Amino acid sequence: ELKVEQNPLFLSMQEGKNYTIYCNYSTTSDRLYWYRQDPGKSLESLFVLLSNGAVKQEGRLMASLDTKARLSTLHITAAVHDLSATYFCAVDPARRDDKIIFGKGTRLHILP
Amino acid sequence: DSGVTQTPKHLITATGQRVTLRCSPRSGDLSVYWYQQSLDQGLQFLIQYYNGEERAKGNILERFSAQQFPDLHSELNLSSLELGDSALYFCASSVVRGRGGYTFGSGTRLTVV
């Protein structure tokens, strides 16, 4: 069964610092998604990574995918308080049941 | 607005009662997924429908059931409610069997008292 592991699960950091969230998965996949969730709110799609070596950037967030290492990273550059949220990665195992598998989420708290 | 509509947004009910949560998927999406998110918990997959048929089942209790109707909207029925069922319930939809990722609705916050 596909397993998706995120680390860290909780991260508290100062504004202006850089940090990386890691998403490891256990089986072959060429599609990976990152979502953001604000407390009590819905999940918002951030990035869709569709191939090995894919890199997407939006503002201070950059996501990459290494399918050979089964690893995706979400890098935060010069963090600002508004980026405080929970970030989920999700992997598409391309199985018949078509269900993508979510990690447990990384709760990011950025201190002003 | 994501295009996925969930109603109601909030629901408060007593233990032992039954409620129905409704989801209208984004136009053109054939798959609907239901998730439960308890306080400080991750997303727990409940069930998936594709074009009216059940496709996958997750950690869904026997007290819970769901269906997808011909117009593709879906309903999640929760019965004999317990305090522990209090959670955010999300519906998501996707085009072509989830290969493009999911679009989530705004959720229904269920409080069982």
mmCIF file of C-alpha atoms in Angstrom:
data_model
loop_
_atom_site.group_PDB
_atom_site.id
_atom_site.type_symbol
_atom_site.label_atom_id
_atom_site.label_comp_id
_atom_site.label_asym_id
_atom_site.label_seq_id
_atom_site.Cartn_x
_atom_site.Cartn_y
_atom_site.Cartn_z
ATOM 1 C CA GLU A 1 0.000 0.000 0.000
ATOM 2 C CA LEU A 2 1.240 3.453 -0.871
ATOM 3 C CA LYS A 3 2.503 5.459 2.065
ATOM 4 C CA VAL A 4 3.115 9.188 2.013
ATOM 5 C CA GLU A 5 5.246 10.658 4.755
ATOM 6 C CA GLN A 6 5.747 14.330 5.400
ATOM 7 C CA ASN A 7 8.298 15.834 7.658
ATOM 8 C CA PRO A 8 8.365 17.716 9.754
ATOM 9 C CA LEU A 9 4.767 17.482 10.939
ATOM 10 C CA PHE A 10 5.103 20.714 12.816
ATOM 11 C CA LEU A 11 7.400 23.617 12.107
ATOM 12 C CA SER A 12 7.735 26.889 13.920
ATOM 13 C CA MET A 13 10.023 29.390 12.295
ATOM 14 C CA GLN A 14 10.908 33.033 12.297
ATOM 15 C CA GLU A 15 9.929 35.418 9.562
ATOM 16 C CA GLY A 16 12.652 35.907 6.992
ATOM 17 C CA LYS A 17 14.069 32.401 7.330
ATOM 18 C CA ASN A 18 14.161 29.664 4.713
ATOM 19 C CA TYR A 19 12.949 26.155 5.259
ATOM 20 C CA THR A 20 11.981 22.983 3.410
ATOM 21 C CA ILE A 21 9.151 20.529 3.922
ATOM 22 C CA TYR A 22 9.776 16.998 2.663
ATOM 23 C CA CYS A 23 7.324 14.528 1.211
ATOM 24 C CA ASN A 24 8.464 10.939 0.720
ATOM 25 C CA TYR A 25 6.325 8.249 -0.845
ATOM 26 C CA SER A 26 6.694 4.517 -1.103
ATOM 27 C CA THR A 27 5.739 3.529 -4.629
ATOM 28 C CA THR A 28 6.146 4.647 -8.206
ATOM 29 C CA SER A 29 4.272 7.772 -9.132
ATOM 30 C CA ASP A 30 4.685 10.626 -11.565
ATOM 31 C CA ARG A 31 2.068 12.950 -10.140
ATOM 32 C CA LEU A 32 2.216 14.812 -6.898
ATOM 33 C CA TYR A 33 0.124 17.620 -5.493
ATOM 34 C CA TRP A 34 0.625 20.200 -2.780
ATOM 35 C CA TYR A 35 -2.299 21.760 -0.931
ATOM 36 C CA ARG A 36 -2.594 24.509 1.638
ATOM 37 C CA GLN A 37 -5.168 24.583 4.424
ATOM 38 C CA ASP A 38 -5.817 27.526 6.712
ATOM 39 C CA PRO A 39 -7.344 26.676 10.116
ATOM 40 C CA GLY A 40 -10.972 25.667 9.769
ATOM 41 C CA LYS A 41 -10.893 26.240 6.029
ATOM 42 C CA SER A 42 -10.839 24.099 2.938
ATOM 43 C CA LEU A 43 -7.833 22.757 1.070
ATOM 44 C CA GLU A 44 -6.518 24.941 -1.702
ATOM 45 C CA SER A 45 -4.429 23.518 -4.520
ATOM 46 C CA LEU A 46 -0.947 25.017 -4.636
ATOM 47 C CA PHE A 47 1.069 22.962 -7.083
ATOM 48 C CA VAL A 48 0.608 20.073 -9.472
ATOM 49 C CA LEU A 49 3.868 18.293 -10.323
ATOM 50 C CA LEU A 50 3.516 15.993 -13.295
ATOM 51 C CA SER A 51 6.949 14.641 -14.119
ATOM 52 C CA ASN A 52 10.388 13.911 -12.808
ATOM 53 C CA GLY A 53 12.343 17.100 -12.279
ATOM 54 C CA ALA A 54 9.240 19.296 -12.311
ATOM 55 C CA VAL A 55 9.658 22.551 -10.464
ATOM 56 C CA LYS A 56 6.900 25.047 -9.785
ATOM 57 C CA GLN A 57 7.149 28.388 -8.022
ATOM 58 C CA GLU A 58 4.541 30.750 -6.655
ATOM 59 C CA GLY A 59 5.768 33.702 -4.679
ATOM 60 C CA ARG A 60 7.883 32.497 -1.759
ATOM 61 C CA LEU A 61 6.967 28.838 -2.301
ATOM 62 C CA MET A 62 8.752 26.470 -4.639
ATOM 63 C CA ALA A 63 7.906 22.801 -5.120
ATOM 64 C CA SER A 64 9.953 20.133 -6.842
ATOM 65 C CA LEU A 65 9.588 16.468 -7.665
ATOM 66 C CA ASP A 66 12.206 13.730 -7.917
ATOM 67 C CA THR A 67 10.377 10.583 -8.970
ATOM 68 C CA LYS A 68 13.496 8.435 -8.810
ATOM 69 C CA ALA A 69 14.057 9.325 -5.177
ATOM 70 C CA ARG A 70 10.288 9.328 -4.559
ATOM 71 C CA LEU A 71 10.647 12.716 -2.961
ATOM 72 C CA SER A 72 9.024 16.098 -3.288
ATOM 73 C CA THR A 73 10.065 19.229 -1.484
ATOM 74 C CA LEU A 74 8.246 22.441 -0.695
ATOM 75 C CA HIS A 75 10.741 25.214 -0.098
ATOM 76 C CA ILE A 76 9.825 28.412 1.681
ATOM 77 C CA THR A 77 11.981 31.433 1.022
ATOM 78 C CA ALA A 78 12.097 34.379 3.415
ATOM 79 C CA ALA A 79 8.986 33.253 5.263
ATOM 80 C CA VAL A 80 6.250 35.719 6.113
ATOM 81 C CA HIS A 81 3.466 35.335 8.677
ATOM 82 C CA ASP A 82 0.813 34.940 5.950
ATOM 83 C CA LEU A 83 2.320 31.605 4.985
ATOM 84 C CA SER A 84 1.294 30.096 8.313
ATOM 85 C CA ALA A 85 -0.967 27.158 7.417
ATOM 86 C CA THR A 86 -0.985 23.391 7.120
ATOM 87 C CA TYR A 87 0.565 22.026 3.946
ATOM 88 C CA PHE A 88 -0.386 18.640 2.561
ATOM 89 C CA CYS A 89 1.295 16.662 -0.155
ATOM 90 C CA ALA A 90 -0.694 14.033 -2.029
ATOM 91 C CA VAL A 91 0.509 11.337 -4.394
ATOM 92 C CA ASP A 92 -1.287 9.741 -7.311
ATOM 93 C CA PRO A 93 -0.328 6.057 -7.467
ATOM 94 C CA ALA A 94 -2.154 5.626 -10.771
ATOM 95 C CA ARG A 95 -4.014 2.611 -9.473
ATOM 96 C CA ARG A 96 -7.344 1.489 -10.754
ATOM 97 C CA ASP A 97 -9.176 2.895 -7.751
ATOM 98 C CA ASP A 98 -7.825 6.304 -8.759
ATOM 99 C CA LYS A 99 -7.570 7.605 -5.254
ATOM 100 C CA ILE A 100 -4.702 9.912 -4.403
ATOM 101 C CA ILE A 101 -3.049 9.452 -1.038
ATOM 102 C CA PHE A 102 -2.488 12.365 1.319
ATOM 103 C CA GLY A 103 0.296 12.863 3.793
ATOM 104 C CA LYS A 104 -0.549 13.844 7.358
ATOM 105 C CA GLY A 105 0.224 17.480 6.703
ATOM 106 C CA THR A 106 2.862 19.872 7.993
ATOM 107 C CA ARG A 107 1.600 22.584 10.304
ATOM 108 C CA LEU A 108 3.699 25.661 9.650
ATOM 109 C CA HIS A 109 3.725 28.459 12.194
ATOM 110 C CA ILE A 110 5.681 31.558 11.252
ATOM 111 C CA LEU A 111 6.489 33.888 14.082
ATOM 112 C CA PRO A 112 6.419 37.606 13.359
ATOM 113 C CA ASP B 1 -15.370 29.697 -5.106
ATOM 114 C CA SER B 2 -13.824 26.344 -6.020
ATOM 115 C CA GLY B 3 -16.893 25.133 -7.900
ATOM 116 C CA VAL B 4 -17.540 22.338 -5.407
ATOM 117 C CA THR B 5 -20.567 23.189 -3.294
ATOM 118 C CA GLN B 6 -21.188 21.693 0.106
ATOM 119 C CA THR B 7 -24.236 22.228 2.246
ATOM 120 C CA PRO B 8 -24.842 22.948 5.011
ATOM 121 C CA LYS B 9 -21.716 24.795 6.137
ATOM 122 C CA HIS B 10 -22.455 24.211 9.797
ATOM 123 C CA LEU B 11 -24.552 21.604 11.542
ATOM 124 C CA ILE B 12 -25.197 21.117 15.236
ATOM 125 C CA THR B 13 -27.105 18.059 16.300
ATOM 126 C CA ALA B 14 -27.581 15.752 19.250
ATOM 127 C CA THR B 15 -26.143 12.314 19.842
ATOM 128 C CA GLY B 16 -28.148 9.533 18.282
ATOM 129 C CA GLN B 17 -29.470 11.691 15.489
ATOM 130 C CA ARG B 18 -29.024 11.325 11.736
ATOM 131 C CA VAL B 19 -27.809 13.982 9.320
ATOM 132 C CA THR B 20 -27.246 14.272 5.595
ATOM 133 C CA LEU B 21 -24.419 16.240 4.061
ATOM 134 C CA ARG B 22 -24.675 17.271 0.448
ATOM 135 C CA CYS B 23 -22.056 17.872 -2.210
ATOM 136 C CA SER B 24 -22.330 19.163 -5.765
ATOM 137 C CA PRO B 25 -19.138 18.529 -7.718
ATOM 138 C CA ARG B 26 -17.478 20.980 -10.046
ATOM 139 C CA SER B 27 -19.072 21.038 -13.469
ATOM 140 C CA GLY B 28 -17.696 18.206 -15.584
ATOM 141 C CA ASP B 29 -16.169 16.264 -12.705
ATOM 142 C CA LEU B 30 -17.374 12.690 -12.446
ATOM 143 C CA SER B 31 -15.594 11.610 -9.267
ATOM 144 C CA VAL B 32 -16.605 12.615 -5.761
ATOM 145 C CA TYR B 33 -14.592 11.892 -2.635
ATOM 146 C CA TRP B 34 -15.579 12.330 1.007
ATOM 147 C CA TYR B 35 -13.078 13.048 3.773
ATOM 148 C CA GLN B 36 -13.346 13.503 7.519
ATOM 149 C CA GLN B 37 -11.004 15.816 9.385
ATOM 150 C CA SER B 38 -11.179 15.829 13.159
ATOM 151 C CA LEU B 39 -9.501 18.450 15.309
ATOM 152 C CA ASP B 40 -5.728 18.235 14.906
ATOM 153 C CA GLN B 41 -6.091 15.205 12.673
ATOM 154 C CA GLY B 42 -5.178 14.647 9.086
ATOM 155 C CA LEU B 43 -7.571 13.847 6.315
ATOM 156 C CA GLN B 44 -9.325 10.540 6.699
ATOM 157 C CA PHE B 45 -10.619 9.187 3.407
ATOM 158 C CA LEU B 46 -14.155 7.872 3.698
ATOM 159 C CA ILE B 47 -15.469 6.919 0.284
ATOM 160 C CA GLN B 48 -15.244 7.640 -3.442
ATOM 161 C CA TYR B 49 -17.853 7.585 -6.188
ATOM 162 C CA TYR B 50 -17.258 7.706 -9.894
ATOM 163 C CA ASN B 51 -20.166 8.453 -12.208
ATOM 164 C CA GLY B 52 -22.695 7.054 -9.786
ATOM 165 C CA GLU B 53 -20.799 3.960 -8.710
ATOM 166 C CA GLU B 54 -18.848 3.335 -5.552
ATOM 167 C CA ARG B 55 -15.165 3.175 -6.474
ATOM 168 C CA ALA B 56 -13.240 2.948 -3.222
ATOM 169 C CA LYS B 57 -13.935 2.739 0.464
ATOM 170 C CA GLY B 58 -11.737 3.954 3.246
ATOM 171 C CA ASN B 59 -12.230 4.170 6.985
ATOM 172 C CA ILE B 60 -15.959 4.672 6.801
ATOM 173 C CA LEU B 61 -18.013 3.507 9.745
ATOM 174 C CA GLU B 62 -21.007 1.256 9.196
ATOM 175 C CA ARG B 63 -23.174 4.037 10.622
ATOM 176 C CA PHE B 64 -22.154 6.165 7.647
ATOM 177 C CA SER B 65 -23.310 5.716 4.082
ATOM 178 C CA ALA B 66 -23.111 7.665 0.867
ATOM 179 C CA GLN B 67 -24.413 7.725 -2.642
ATOM 180 C CA GLN B 68 -23.953 9.619 -5.877
ATOM 181 C CA PHE B 69 -27.043 10.491 -7.869
ATOM 182 C CA PRO B 70 -27.539 10.630 -11.654
ATOM 183 C CA ASP B 71 -26.971 14.384 -11.642
ATOM 184 C CA LEU B 72 -23.612 13.576 -9.963
ATOM 185 C CA HIS B 73 -24.317 15.277 -6.675
ATOM 186 C CA SER B 74 -23.493 13.162 -3.659
ATOM 187 C CA GLU B 75 -24.848 12.788 -0.171
ATOM 188 C CA LEU B 76 -23.134 11.483 2.947
ATOM 189 C CA ASN B 77 -25.499 10.114 5.561
ATOM 190 C CA LEU B 78 -24.332 9.901 9.154
ATOM 191 C CA SER B 79 -26.564 8.084 11.623
ATOM 192 C CA SER B 80 -26.587 7.223 15.325
ATOM 193 C CA LEU B 81 -24.247 10.136 15.793
ATOM 194 C CA GLU B 82 -21.691 10.102 18.577
ATOM 195 C CA LEU B 83 -19.669 12.927 20.091
ATOM 196 C CA GLY B 84 -16.598 11.613 18.296
ATOM 197 C CA ASP B 85 -18.220 12.199 14.927
ATOM 198 C CA SER B 86 -17.788 15.927 15.398
ATOM 199 C CA ALA B 87 -15.462 16.985 12.601
ATOM 200 C CA LEU B 88 -15.067 18.833 9.353
ATOM 201 C CA TYR B 89 -16.387 16.808 6.457
ATOM 202 C CA PHE B 90 -14.976 17.660 3.068
ATOM 203 C CA CYS B 91 -16.145 16.713 -0.344
ATOM 204 C CA ALA B 92 -13.764 16.854 -3.278
ATOM 205 C CA SER B 93 -14.259 16.250 -6.965
ATOM 206 C CA SER B 94 -11.995 15.505 -9.875
ATOM 207 C CA VAL B 95 -11.918 15.161 -13.624
ATOM 208 C CA VAL B 96 -11.134 11.773 -15.106
ATOM 209 C CA ARG B 97 -10.590 9.660 -12.082
ATOM 210 C CA GLY B 98 -8.473 11.952 -9.945
ATOM 211 C CA ARG B 99 -5.505 12.240 -12.285
ATOM 212 C CA GLY B 100 -5.660 16.004 -12.175
ATOM 213 C CA GLY B 101 -5.828 16.276 -8.437
ATOM 214 C CA TYR B 102 -8.840 17.188 -6.384
ATOM 215 C CA THR B 103 -10.885 20.336 -5.963
ATOM 216 C CA PHE B 104 -12.228 20.632 -2.452
ATOM 217 C CA GLY B 105 -15.446 22.118 -1.241
ATOM 218 C CA SER B 106 -15.550 24.454 1.726
ATOM 219 C CA GLY B 107 -16.605 21.674 4.065
ATOM 220 C CA THR B 108 -19.382 21.023 6.540
ATOM 221 C CA ARG B 109 -18.553 21.504 10.191
ATOM 222 C CA LEU B 110 -20.535 18.971 12.187
ATOM 223 C CA THR B 111 -20.856 19.390 15.921
ATOM 224 C CA VAL B 112 -22.519 16.594 17.883
ATOM 225 C CA VAL B 113 -23.642 17.626 21.369
#
